[in-house]
Short mmCIF file of C-alpha atoms in Angstrom, two decimals:
data_model
loop_
_atom_site.label_atom_id
_atom_site.label_comp_id
_atom_site.label_asym_id
_atom_site.label_seq_id
_atom_site.Cartn_x
_atom_site.Cartn_y
_atom_site.Cartn_z
CA MET A 3 -129.16 51.68 10.68
CA LYS A 4 -126.94 52.17 7.65
CA LYS A 5 -126.34 55.76 7.86
CA GLN A 6 -124.92 55.34 11.06
CA ASN A 7 -123.05 52.71 9.40
CA ARG A 8 -122.22 55.30 7.07
CA HIS A 9 -121.02 57.97 9.99
CA LEU A 10 -118.69 55.91 10.99
CA LEU A 11 -116.76 54.09 8.04
CA ALA A 12 -116.35 57.92 7.39
CA ALA A 13 -115.11 58.86 10.84
CA ALA A 14 -112.64 55.91 10.63
CA LEU A 15 -111.28 56.96 7.57
CA LEU A 16 -110.51 60.46 8.78
CA THR A 17 -108.69 59.17 11.53
CA GLY A 18 -106.32 56.86 8.89
CA VAL A 19 -105.63 60.07 7.25
CA LEU A 20 -104.87 62.16 9.90
CA LEU A 21 -102.57 59.48 11.30
CA LEU A 22 -100.61 59.11 8.10
CA CYS A 23 -99.87 62.81 7.26
CA GLY A 24 -98.31 62.31 10.97
CA CYS A 25 -96.62 59.72 10.88
CA GLY A 26 -93.28 61.40 10.08
CA ALA A 27 -93.30 64.05 13.48
CA ALA A 28 -94.38 61.00 15.08
CA ALA A 29 -91.20 59.27 14.28
CA GLY A 30 -88.82 62.04 14.82
CA ASN A 31 -88.19 63.24 11.21
CA ASP A 32 -88.42 67.12 11.47
CA SER A 33 -87.89 67.32 7.43
CA PRO A 34 -90.03 69.95 5.87
CA VAL A 35 -92.87 69.35 4.31
CA PRO A 36 -92.46 69.03 0.43
CA GLY A 37 -93.17 72.42 -1.02
CA PRO A 38 -94.82 72.62 -5.06
CA GLU A 39 -91.23 72.24 -6.04
CA ALA A 40 -91.40 68.53 -5.43
CA ALA A 41 -94.75 67.77 -7.63
CA PRO A 42 -93.15 66.03 -10.09
CA GLU A 43 -91.43 63.54 -7.73
CA ALA A 44 -94.82 63.34 -6.21
CA ALA A 45 -96.39 62.77 -9.22
CA GLY A 46 -94.25 59.34 -9.34
CA THR A 47 -90.94 60.81 -11.62
CA GLU A 48 -87.83 58.79 -9.52
CA ALA A 49 -84.41 60.07 -9.23
CA PRO A 50 -81.74 58.13 -11.77
CA GLU A 51 -79.86 55.24 -9.33
CA ALA A 52 -76.08 55.95 -8.57
CA SER A 53 -73.14 53.64 -10.75
CA PRO A 54 -72.43 50.85 -8.75
CA ALA A 55 -68.41 51.44 -7.85
CA PRO A 56 -65.78 49.66 -9.83
CA THR A 57 -64.45 46.41 -8.86
CA PRO A 58 -60.97 46.87 -7.83
CA THR A 59 -58.88 44.50 -10.22
CA PRO A 60 -56.33 42.29 -8.44
CA ALA A 61 -53.20 42.71 -9.56
CA PRO A 62 -51.37 40.13 -11.67
CA THR A 63 -49.18 37.23 -9.33
CA PRO A 64 -45.58 37.35 -10.53
CA THR A 65 -43.77 34.69 -11.86
CA PRO A 66 -41.68 33.08 -10.43
CA VAL A 67 -37.36 33.11 -12.10
CA PRO A 68 -36.66 29.70 -12.60
CA GLU A 69 -33.58 29.27 -10.49
CA LEU A 70 -30.94 26.56 -11.27
CA THR A 71 -28.76 23.99 -8.47
CA PHE A 72 -25.37 24.03 -9.88
CA PRO A 73 -22.89 20.98 -8.07
CA ASP A 74 -21.36 22.59 -5.28
CA GLY A 75 -25.36 23.48 -4.57
CA SER A 76 -24.65 27.28 -5.34
CA VAL A 77 -28.64 28.21 -6.34
CA HIS A 78 -28.26 30.85 -9.38
CA ARG A 79 -31.71 32.83 -10.81
CA ILE A 80 -31.38 32.06 -14.95
CA ASP A 81 -31.25 36.03 -15.12
CA GLU A 82 -28.22 36.56 -13.54
CA THR A 83 -25.08 38.46 -15.34
CA GLY A 84 -22.41 37.11 -12.78
CA LEU A 85 -21.25 34.16 -11.80
CA ASP A 86 -18.20 33.04 -8.91
CA LEU A 87 -17.39 29.69 -10.66
CA THR A 88 -13.94 29.80 -7.94
CA ARG A 89 -14.54 26.59 -6.65
CA LEU A 90 -15.06 24.39 -10.11
CA SER A 91 -13.46 21.56 -10.57
CA HIS A 92 -12.69 19.71 -13.21
CA ARG A 93 -15.08 16.65 -12.83
CA ASP A 94 -18.07 19.08 -12.52
CA VAL A 95 -17.39 21.17 -15.84
CA LYS A 96 -19.82 19.26 -17.92
CA ALA A 97 -22.80 19.64 -15.77
CA THR A 98 -21.95 23.10 -15.11
CA ALA A 99 -21.62 23.72 -18.70
CA ALA A 100 -24.76 22.31 -19.27
CA LEU A 101 -26.15 25.16 -16.55
CA LEU A 102 -25.10 27.86 -18.52
CA LYS A 103 -26.59 27.70 -21.23
CA GLN A 104 -29.61 27.79 -19.65
CA MET A 105 -28.06 31.66 -18.79
CA PRO A 106 -28.92 33.70 -21.21
CA ASP A 107 -27.37 37.21 -19.39
CA LEU A 108 -24.65 35.97 -18.57
CA GLN A 109 -21.46 38.66 -18.95
CA THR A 110 -18.84 37.52 -16.63
CA VAL A 111 -17.82 34.07 -15.12
CA ASP A 112 -15.36 34.32 -11.89
CA LEU A 113 -13.00 31.01 -12.22
CA GLY A 114 -10.72 32.12 -10.23
CA THR A 115 -6.65 31.24 -10.36
CA ASP A 116 -4.89 28.32 -11.82
CA GLY A 117 -3.72 28.20 -8.31
CA ALA A 118 0.21 29.24 -9.38
CA TRP A 119 -1.10 32.69 -8.81
CA THR A 120 0.85 35.07 -7.18
CA GLY A 121 0.57 39.14 -8.12
CA THR A 122 4.03 39.25 -9.06
CA PRO A 123 5.92 37.39 -12.05
CA PRO A 124 8.67 35.34 -11.86
CA GLU A 125 11.78 36.20 -12.77
CA LEU A 126 12.16 35.02 -16.22
CA THR A 127 15.04 32.60 -17.26
CA ALA A 128 15.36 30.30 -20.08
CA GLU A 129 14.16 27.72 -17.59
CA THR A 130 10.37 29.16 -16.89
CA ALA A 131 10.57 30.28 -19.91
CA ALA A 132 10.17 26.55 -21.47
CA GLN A 133 7.99 25.75 -18.62
CA GLU A 134 4.01 25.07 -19.82
CA ARG A 135 2.51 25.12 -16.77
CA PRO A 136 4.14 26.02 -13.84
CA GLU A 137 4.15 22.60 -11.04
CA THR A 138 2.52 24.81 -8.20
CA ALA A 139 -0.56 25.33 -10.13
CA THR A 140 -3.06 23.15 -7.90
CA ARG A 141 -6.10 23.77 -9.90
CA ASP A 142 -7.41 20.65 -12.08
CA LEU A 143 -8.95 22.82 -14.79
CA SER A 144 -8.11 22.44 -18.07
CA TRP A 145 -7.89 24.70 -21.41
CA ALA A 146 -10.22 22.21 -22.79
CA ASP A 147 -12.75 22.72 -19.64
CA LEU A 148 -12.14 26.46 -19.76
CA ARG A 149 -13.22 26.36 -24.22
CA MET A 150 -15.97 23.69 -22.96
CA LEU A 151 -17.29 26.40 -20.40
CA GLN A 152 -16.93 29.59 -22.84
CA GLU A 153 -18.98 27.38 -25.56
CA ALA A 154 -21.94 27.27 -23.09
CA ALA A 155 -22.23 30.70 -22.57
CA PRO A 156 -20.22 32.24 -25.45
CA ASP A 157 -21.52 35.79 -24.85
CA ALA A 158 -19.67 35.73 -20.80
CA GLU A 159 -16.74 36.74 -20.12
CA MET A 160 -14.25 34.42 -18.41
CA LEU A 161 -12.42 35.48 -15.88
CA TYR A 162 -8.99 33.25 -14.92
CA LYS A 163 -5.84 34.05 -13.30
CA PHE A 164 -2.78 31.97 -14.33
CA CYS A 165 0.41 30.76 -15.07
CA PHE A 166 1.93 29.98 -19.22
CA TYR A 167 5.42 29.49 -19.86
CA GLY A 168 6.80 30.88 -16.61
CA ARG A 169 5.03 34.44 -16.93
CA GLU A 170 1.46 35.66 -15.24
CA PHE A 171 -1.37 36.17 -17.15
CA THR A 172 -5.25 37.23 -16.85
CA THR A 173 -7.50 36.74 -19.55
CA ARG A 174 -8.18 40.21 -19.68
CA ASP A 175 -4.58 41.27 -20.22
CA GLU A 176 -4.32 43.11 -24.00
CA GLU A 177 -1.28 41.11 -24.46
CA MET A 178 -0.05 38.17 -24.67
CA ASP A 179 4.55 38.87 -24.49
CA LEU A 180 5.46 34.75 -24.82
CA ASN A 181 8.71 36.16 -26.40
CA HIS A 182 11.09 33.63 -26.31
CA SER A 183 9.42 30.79 -24.61
CA PRO A 184 10.53 27.67 -26.37
CA MET A 185 7.52 25.52 -28.13
CA THR A 186 7.59 21.91 -29.52
CA ASP A 187 3.51 21.90 -30.37
CA ASN A 188 3.51 24.36 -33.39
CA GLY A 189 2.15 26.59 -30.88
CA GLU A 190 -0.85 24.08 -30.30
CA ALA A 191 -1.15 25.11 -26.23
CA VAL A 192 -1.09 29.40 -27.04
CA ARG A 193 -4.07 28.51 -29.28
CA ASN A 194 -6.44 26.41 -27.02
CA ILE A 195 -6.09 29.97 -24.70
CA LEU A 196 -6.96 32.28 -27.12
CA PRO A 197 -10.11 31.87 -27.52
CA LEU A 198 -10.57 33.05 -23.62
CA MET A 199 -8.90 36.16 -24.65
CA LYS A 200 -11.01 38.11 -25.68
CA ARG A 201 -9.38 41.69 -25.04
CA CYS A 202 -6.15 40.86 -26.53
CA ARG A 203 -5.07 42.93 -29.03
CA VAL A 204 -1.08 41.78 -29.03
CA LEU A 205 0.16 37.88 -29.09
CA ASP A 206 4.26 38.44 -29.40
CA MET A 207 5.56 34.93 -30.23
CA ASP A 208 8.93 36.43 -31.25
CA SER A 209 11.41 33.15 -31.39
CA CYS A 210 9.05 30.23 -29.99
CA GLY A 211 9.89 28.22 -32.66
CA VAL A 212 6.90 27.38 -34.34
CA PRO A 213 6.97 27.65 -38.15
CA SER A 214 5.51 30.92 -40.07
CA GLU A 215 2.62 28.42 -41.85
CA GLU A 216 1.48 27.94 -38.57
CA MET A 217 1.64 31.00 -36.82
CA ALA A 218 0.46 32.80 -40.06
CA LYS A 219 -3.19 30.42 -39.26
CA ILE A 220 -3.04 31.93 -35.68
CA ARG A 221 -2.61 35.88 -37.10
CA ASP A 222 -5.75 34.00 -39.38
CA ALA A 223 -7.71 33.41 -37.33
CA TYR A 224 -7.60 36.35 -35.03
CA PRO A 225 -7.76 38.99 -38.21
CA GLU A 226 -8.43 42.13 -35.17
CA MET A 227 -4.96 40.79 -33.24
CA ASP A 228 -1.43 41.81 -34.11
CA VAL A 229 0.61 38.08 -34.10
CA VAL A 230 4.23 38.95 -34.23
CA TRP A 231 6.65 36.20 -34.92
CA ARG A 232 10.44 36.14 -36.14
CA ILE A 233 10.90 35.23 -39.93
CA TRP A 234 14.43 34.36 -41.59
CA PHE A 235 15.82 34.92 -45.08
CA ALA A 236 19.46 35.57 -47.01
CA ALA A 237 19.97 32.02 -46.31
CA ASP A 238 19.48 32.81 -43.06
CA MET A 239 22.13 35.82 -43.05
CA PHE A 240 18.61 38.10 -41.89
CA THR A 241 16.26 38.44 -39.44
CA VAL A 242 13.37 40.63 -38.78
CA ARG A 243 9.92 40.37 -36.96
CA THR A 244 6.95 40.85 -38.74
CA ASP A 245 5.52 43.54 -37.71
CA ILE A 246 8.46 45.61 -39.01
CA ALA A 247 7.85 48.71 -41.51
CA CYS A 248 10.99 49.25 -42.91
CA LEU A 249 13.00 47.25 -44.60
CA TRP A 250 16.38 48.15 -46.79
CA CYS A 251 17.75 45.20 -48.22
CA ALA A 252 19.27 46.55 -51.49
CA ASN A 253 22.27 45.31 -53.26
CA PHE A 254 21.99 41.91 -51.43
CA TYR A 255 22.46 39.97 -54.27
CA PRO A 256 24.35 36.91 -53.76
CA TYR A 257 22.13 35.68 -51.12
CA MET A 258 18.56 37.27 -52.45
CA TRP A 259 17.59 34.42 -54.26
CA ASP A 260 14.08 33.03 -54.62
CA GLN A 261 14.31 29.83 -52.49
CA TYR A 262 15.97 32.26 -49.56
CA THR A 263 12.92 35.12 -49.41
CA GLN A 264 9.43 33.52 -50.00
CA GLU A 265 8.82 33.77 -45.48
CA LEU A 266 9.31 38.08 -46.81
CA LYS A 267 5.35 37.76 -47.59
CA TYR A 268 4.53 37.47 -43.84
CA CYS A 269 5.49 41.21 -42.95
CA THR A 270 2.44 42.33 -43.72
CA LYS A 271 3.04 45.56 -42.51
CA LEU A 272 5.95 46.79 -44.17
CA LYS A 273 5.27 50.74 -45.33
CA TYR A 274 8.49 51.16 -46.67
CA LEU A 275 10.52 48.44 -48.36
CA ASP A 276 13.86 48.70 -50.81
CA LEU A 277 15.17 45.17 -52.80
CA GLY A 278 16.76 46.73 -55.75
CA HIS A 279 19.81 45.78 -56.99
CA ASN A 280 18.91 41.96 -56.38
CA LEU A 281 19.26 40.55 -60.03
CA GLU A 282 19.53 36.85 -58.47
CA LEU A 283 15.83 37.87 -57.14
CA HIS A 284 13.76 36.71 -59.62
CA ASP A 285 9.92 35.02 -57.87
CA TRP A 286 8.04 38.57 -56.69
CA SER A 287 5.30 36.67 -55.26
CA PHE A 288 5.52 38.32 -51.91
CA LEU A 289 4.55 41.43 -52.64
CA GLU A 290 1.28 40.38 -52.94
CA TYR A 291 1.48 39.96 -49.24
CA MET A 292 2.15 43.71 -48.34
CA PRO A 293 -0.95 45.57 -49.52
CA GLU A 294 0.13 48.65 -46.89
CA LEU A 295 3.13 49.77 -48.97
CA GLU A 296 3.72 53.31 -49.31
CA VAL A 297 7.41 53.38 -51.01
CA LEU A 298 8.93 50.45 -52.90
CA ILE A 299 12.06 50.12 -54.90
CA ILE A 300 13.10 47.38 -56.95
CA THR A 301 14.61 48.97 -59.52
CA ALA A 302 18.05 46.26 -61.63
CA SER A 303 16.16 43.61 -59.76
CA GLY A 304 15.59 40.29 -61.56
CA TRP A 305 11.63 40.64 -61.81
CA ASP A 306 10.33 40.20 -65.28
CA THR A 307 6.52 41.02 -64.87
CA LEU A 308 4.73 43.59 -63.03
CA ASP A 309 1.83 40.88 -61.29
CA MET A 310 3.51 41.12 -58.07
CA LEU A 311 2.27 44.98 -57.72
CA LYS A 312 -1.47 44.32 -58.28
CA ASN A 313 -2.69 44.86 -54.76
CA CYS A 314 -0.31 47.66 -53.43
CA THR A 315 -2.67 49.73 -53.99
CA GLU A 316 -1.30 52.34 -50.72
CA LEU A 317 1.73 52.96 -53.06
CA GLU A 318 3.37 56.87 -53.16
CA TYR A 319 6.19 56.23 -54.44
CA LEU A 320 7.06 53.82 -57.12
CA GLU A 321 11.05 52.71 -59.08
CA ILE A 322 10.81 49.86 -61.71
CA ILE A 323 14.12 50.55 -63.83
CA PRO A 324 14.57 47.17 -64.81
CA TYR A 325 17.64 45.98 -65.60
CA ALA A 326 17.47 45.02 -69.16
CA HIS A 327 14.82 46.49 -71.63
CA LEU A 328 11.59 44.55 -70.84
CA GLU A 329 8.05 43.99 -72.99
CA LEU A 330 5.68 45.29 -69.91
CA ASP A 331 2.22 45.25 -68.94
CA LEU A 332 1.83 48.11 -66.62
CA HIS A 333 -1.77 47.30 -65.74
CA PRO A 334 -1.10 45.38 -62.58
CA LEU A 335 -0.40 49.89 -61.63
CA ALA A 336 -4.21 50.86 -62.68
CA LYS A 337 -5.28 50.60 -58.95
CA MET A 338 -2.26 52.69 -57.62
CA THR A 339 -4.71 55.99 -58.02
CA LYS A 340 -2.71 57.47 -55.08
CA LEU A 341 0.69 56.88 -56.91
CA GLU A 342 2.81 60.14 -56.28
CA HIS A 343 6.33 59.61 -57.51
CA LEU A 344 6.54 56.89 -60.22
CA ASN A 345 10.44 55.99 -61.95
CA MET A 346 9.31 53.54 -64.93
CA CYS A 347 12.56 54.85 -67.47
CA GLY A 348 14.82 52.16 -69.72
CA MET A 349 11.41 50.03 -70.53
CA GLY A 350 11.10 48.55 -74.23
CA LYS A 351 7.74 47.96 -75.71
CA THR A 352 4.84 48.46 -72.83
CA GLU A 353 0.87 47.84 -73.08
CA GLY A 354 -0.76 49.61 -71.17
CA TRP A 355 -0.01 52.78 -71.05
CA GLU A 356 -3.17 54.70 -70.70
CA VAL A 357 -3.08 53.62 -66.64
CA LEU A 358 -0.84 56.78 -65.91
CA LEU A 359 -3.87 58.84 -66.92
CA ASN A 360 -6.26 57.61 -64.25
CA MET A 361 -3.06 58.70 -61.45
CA PRO A 362 -4.57 62.01 -60.47
CA ARG A 363 -1.50 62.53 -57.46
CA LEU A 364 0.79 62.38 -59.51
CA LYS A 365 3.87 64.81 -59.01
CA ARG A 366 7.38 63.52 -61.25
CA LEU A 367 6.99 61.52 -63.97
CA TRP A 368 9.70 59.74 -65.24
CA ILE A 369 8.78 57.96 -68.41
CA GLY A 370 12.54 58.25 -70.12
CA ARG A 371 12.93 58.95 -73.92
CA GLN A 372 13.65 54.62 -74.20
CA THR A 373 10.33 54.47 -73.05
CA ALA A 374 8.64 57.02 -73.59
CA TYR A 375 9.77 56.46 -77.72
CA TYR A 376 7.52 52.93 -78.15
CA PHE A 377 4.60 54.70 -76.71
CA PRO A 378 1.51 54.71 -79.31
CA GLU A 379 1.41 58.89 -81.80
CA GLY A 380 0.20 61.18 -79.50
CA ALA A 381 0.28 59.09 -75.99
CA MET A 382 2.46 61.50 -74.62
CA GLU A 383 0.19 64.74 -75.22
CA GLN A 384 -2.66 62.57 -73.51
CA ILE A 385 -0.66 61.80 -70.64
CA LEU A 386 0.38 65.96 -70.45
CA GLU A 387 -3.09 67.06 -70.99
CA ALA A 388 -4.46 63.96 -67.85
CA LEU A 389 -1.15 65.21 -65.57
CA PRO A 390 -0.78 69.69 -66.11
CA GLU A 391 0.22 69.82 -62.57
CA ALA A 392 3.36 67.12 -62.44
CA GLU A 393 6.64 67.11 -63.57
CA VAL A 394 7.04 64.50 -66.46
CA PHE A 395 10.56 63.72 -67.43
CA TYR A 396 10.41 61.72 -71.61
CA LYS A 397 13.05 63.98 -74.02
CA GLU A 398 16.02 62.18 -72.22
CA ASP A 399 17.02 59.43 -70.82
CA ASP A 400 18.03 59.65 -66.78
CA GLY A 401 17.16 56.37 -64.14
CA ALA A 402 17.51 56.76 -61.17
CA THR A 403 20.19 58.68 -61.04
CA GLY A 404 20.28 62.72 -62.56
CA ARG A 405 17.28 64.80 -61.80
CA TRP A 406 15.30 62.04 -60.03
CA ARG A 407 17.80 63.05 -57.58
CA HIS A 408 18.72 66.41 -58.19
CA ASN A 409 17.49 69.26 -59.18
CA ALA A 410 18.65 71.05 -62.28
CA ASP A 411 20.21 73.66 -59.76
CA GLY A 412 22.11 71.27 -58.18
CA THR A 413 19.76 71.29 -54.79
CA VAL A 414 17.91 67.87 -53.68
CA PRO A 415 14.53 67.23 -54.68
CA GLU A 416 12.24 67.62 -51.49
CA ARG A 417 10.99 63.76 -51.76
CA TYR A 418 14.22 62.55 -52.19
CA LEU A 419 15.56 64.27 -48.75
CA LEU A 420 12.45 62.05 -46.91
CA LEU A 421 13.39 59.00 -48.84
CA ARG A 422 16.77 59.15 -47.36
CA GLN A 423 15.34 59.82 -43.88
CA GLN A 424 12.93 56.74 -44.27
CA PHE A 425 15.39 54.31 -45.34
CA ASP A 426 18.30 56.08 -43.33
CA TYR A 427 20.99 55.43 -45.59
CA ASP A 428 23.16 57.41 -43.95
CA HIS A 429 24.10 54.47 -41.53
CA TRP A 430 22.59 50.98 -43.21
CA GLN A 431 25.24 49.35 -41.98
CA ASP A 432 23.58 49.73 -38.57
CA HIS A 433 19.65 49.07 -39.68
CA ALA A 434 20.99 46.38 -41.98
CA PRO A 435 18.60 42.99 -40.88
CA TYR A 436 21.75 41.68 -39.19
CA PRO A 437 20.51 39.73 -35.86
CA TYR A 438 23.09 41.71 -34.49
CA ASN A 439 21.65 45.11 -35.03
CA ASP A 440 17.74 44.01 -33.68
CA PRO A 441 17.52 44.58 -29.69
CA LEU A 442 15.16 41.97 -29.94
CA TYR A 443 16.60 39.03 -31.16
CA LYS A 444 18.05 38.36 -28.00
CA PRO A 445 15.91 37.24 -25.01
CA PRO A 446 14.87 38.50 -21.99
CA TRP A 447 17.13 37.85 -19.78
CA GLU A 448 20.12 38.54 -21.87
CA ARG A 449 19.26 42.07 -22.98
CA ALA A 450 20.66 44.66 -21.07
#
């Protein structure tokens, strides 16, 4: 019985093995039975697992740009570069300025017009020239309002069209011509406008009635701008605009006194100046305000020092022959390294002759025997050695005539010919600083 059971158990095991070997085929799997090369896998070696696919990083949620709601109901992002405020009124200026401070990228703010803008400038007359703000202006914005907006957005350009003293301007104009507009406020209204005129390079206020002291404050506040006005001097006989480059006013000693000439200090653009033979003129401090001078003649006038020349470092031609022998200090000439023609004849004892050694461009140096007589021993030898190319005149007395103006062969020196052209000596009556010689002295509505 036990033997029979063992046979039955063996048969059952064999049947199970056969079923296991045929299960793949029974399931419909036609894959071939692995060969010997699959032995390692069959021996229990497992294939490496594939890496799981990376989980994609979600895109960051953009931060919304803050927006501002303006008093007129319009909504603007704080990163906007341009803004339309053409409907802005006075009552909303303060609130609007507070919002502008939160918009750092602003480049332009369009404020529209003052309501008087027509596109065609009105006819300029004495009446319109005196009118600061035309009655046709309908906007209630004041200059204080506009300045508040500009201060709130200092890097932005305020675009505005306005009428001012009968003339029409925009804040983008490069020139403001207000000449002959009578002003009684010392230029205060102009000061209110100029902070908005970022492109303006010329301000013409000829004959506006604003004192020179106030005009100088405006000019100093805007050094990048040519601020021009009219001055009077020589007992109010003479007049010029402050932007002149050439002035001839020699031999007018009855009128050129100290108290009548100090307005000249406002002519800071002068390049050529002849004030020779003005014996009653002793205060020459106005020359300290003329750093661009290239030609200066003060021969035979009432000065007794050269200190007033210390800032005139651009001089190329200088005549400083005193009216009488003077003991002078030449050190104020130390920075005049661009001098080419210097006439200093007729002086007495001088100090600082060494400054002549540092004028390498000198072509003509007129010292004269009288001045050279007081030079220390060996000084002339040093000067001649330092200036080998210069014509040095020191053995005779000559002054401003003779060879200074006429060569030995009778010809005229080239520099003196140019000097006569620069000052137009042959027609001095036509350009002397009398009012009737200045075409801009008349107001525009009276000019031809």
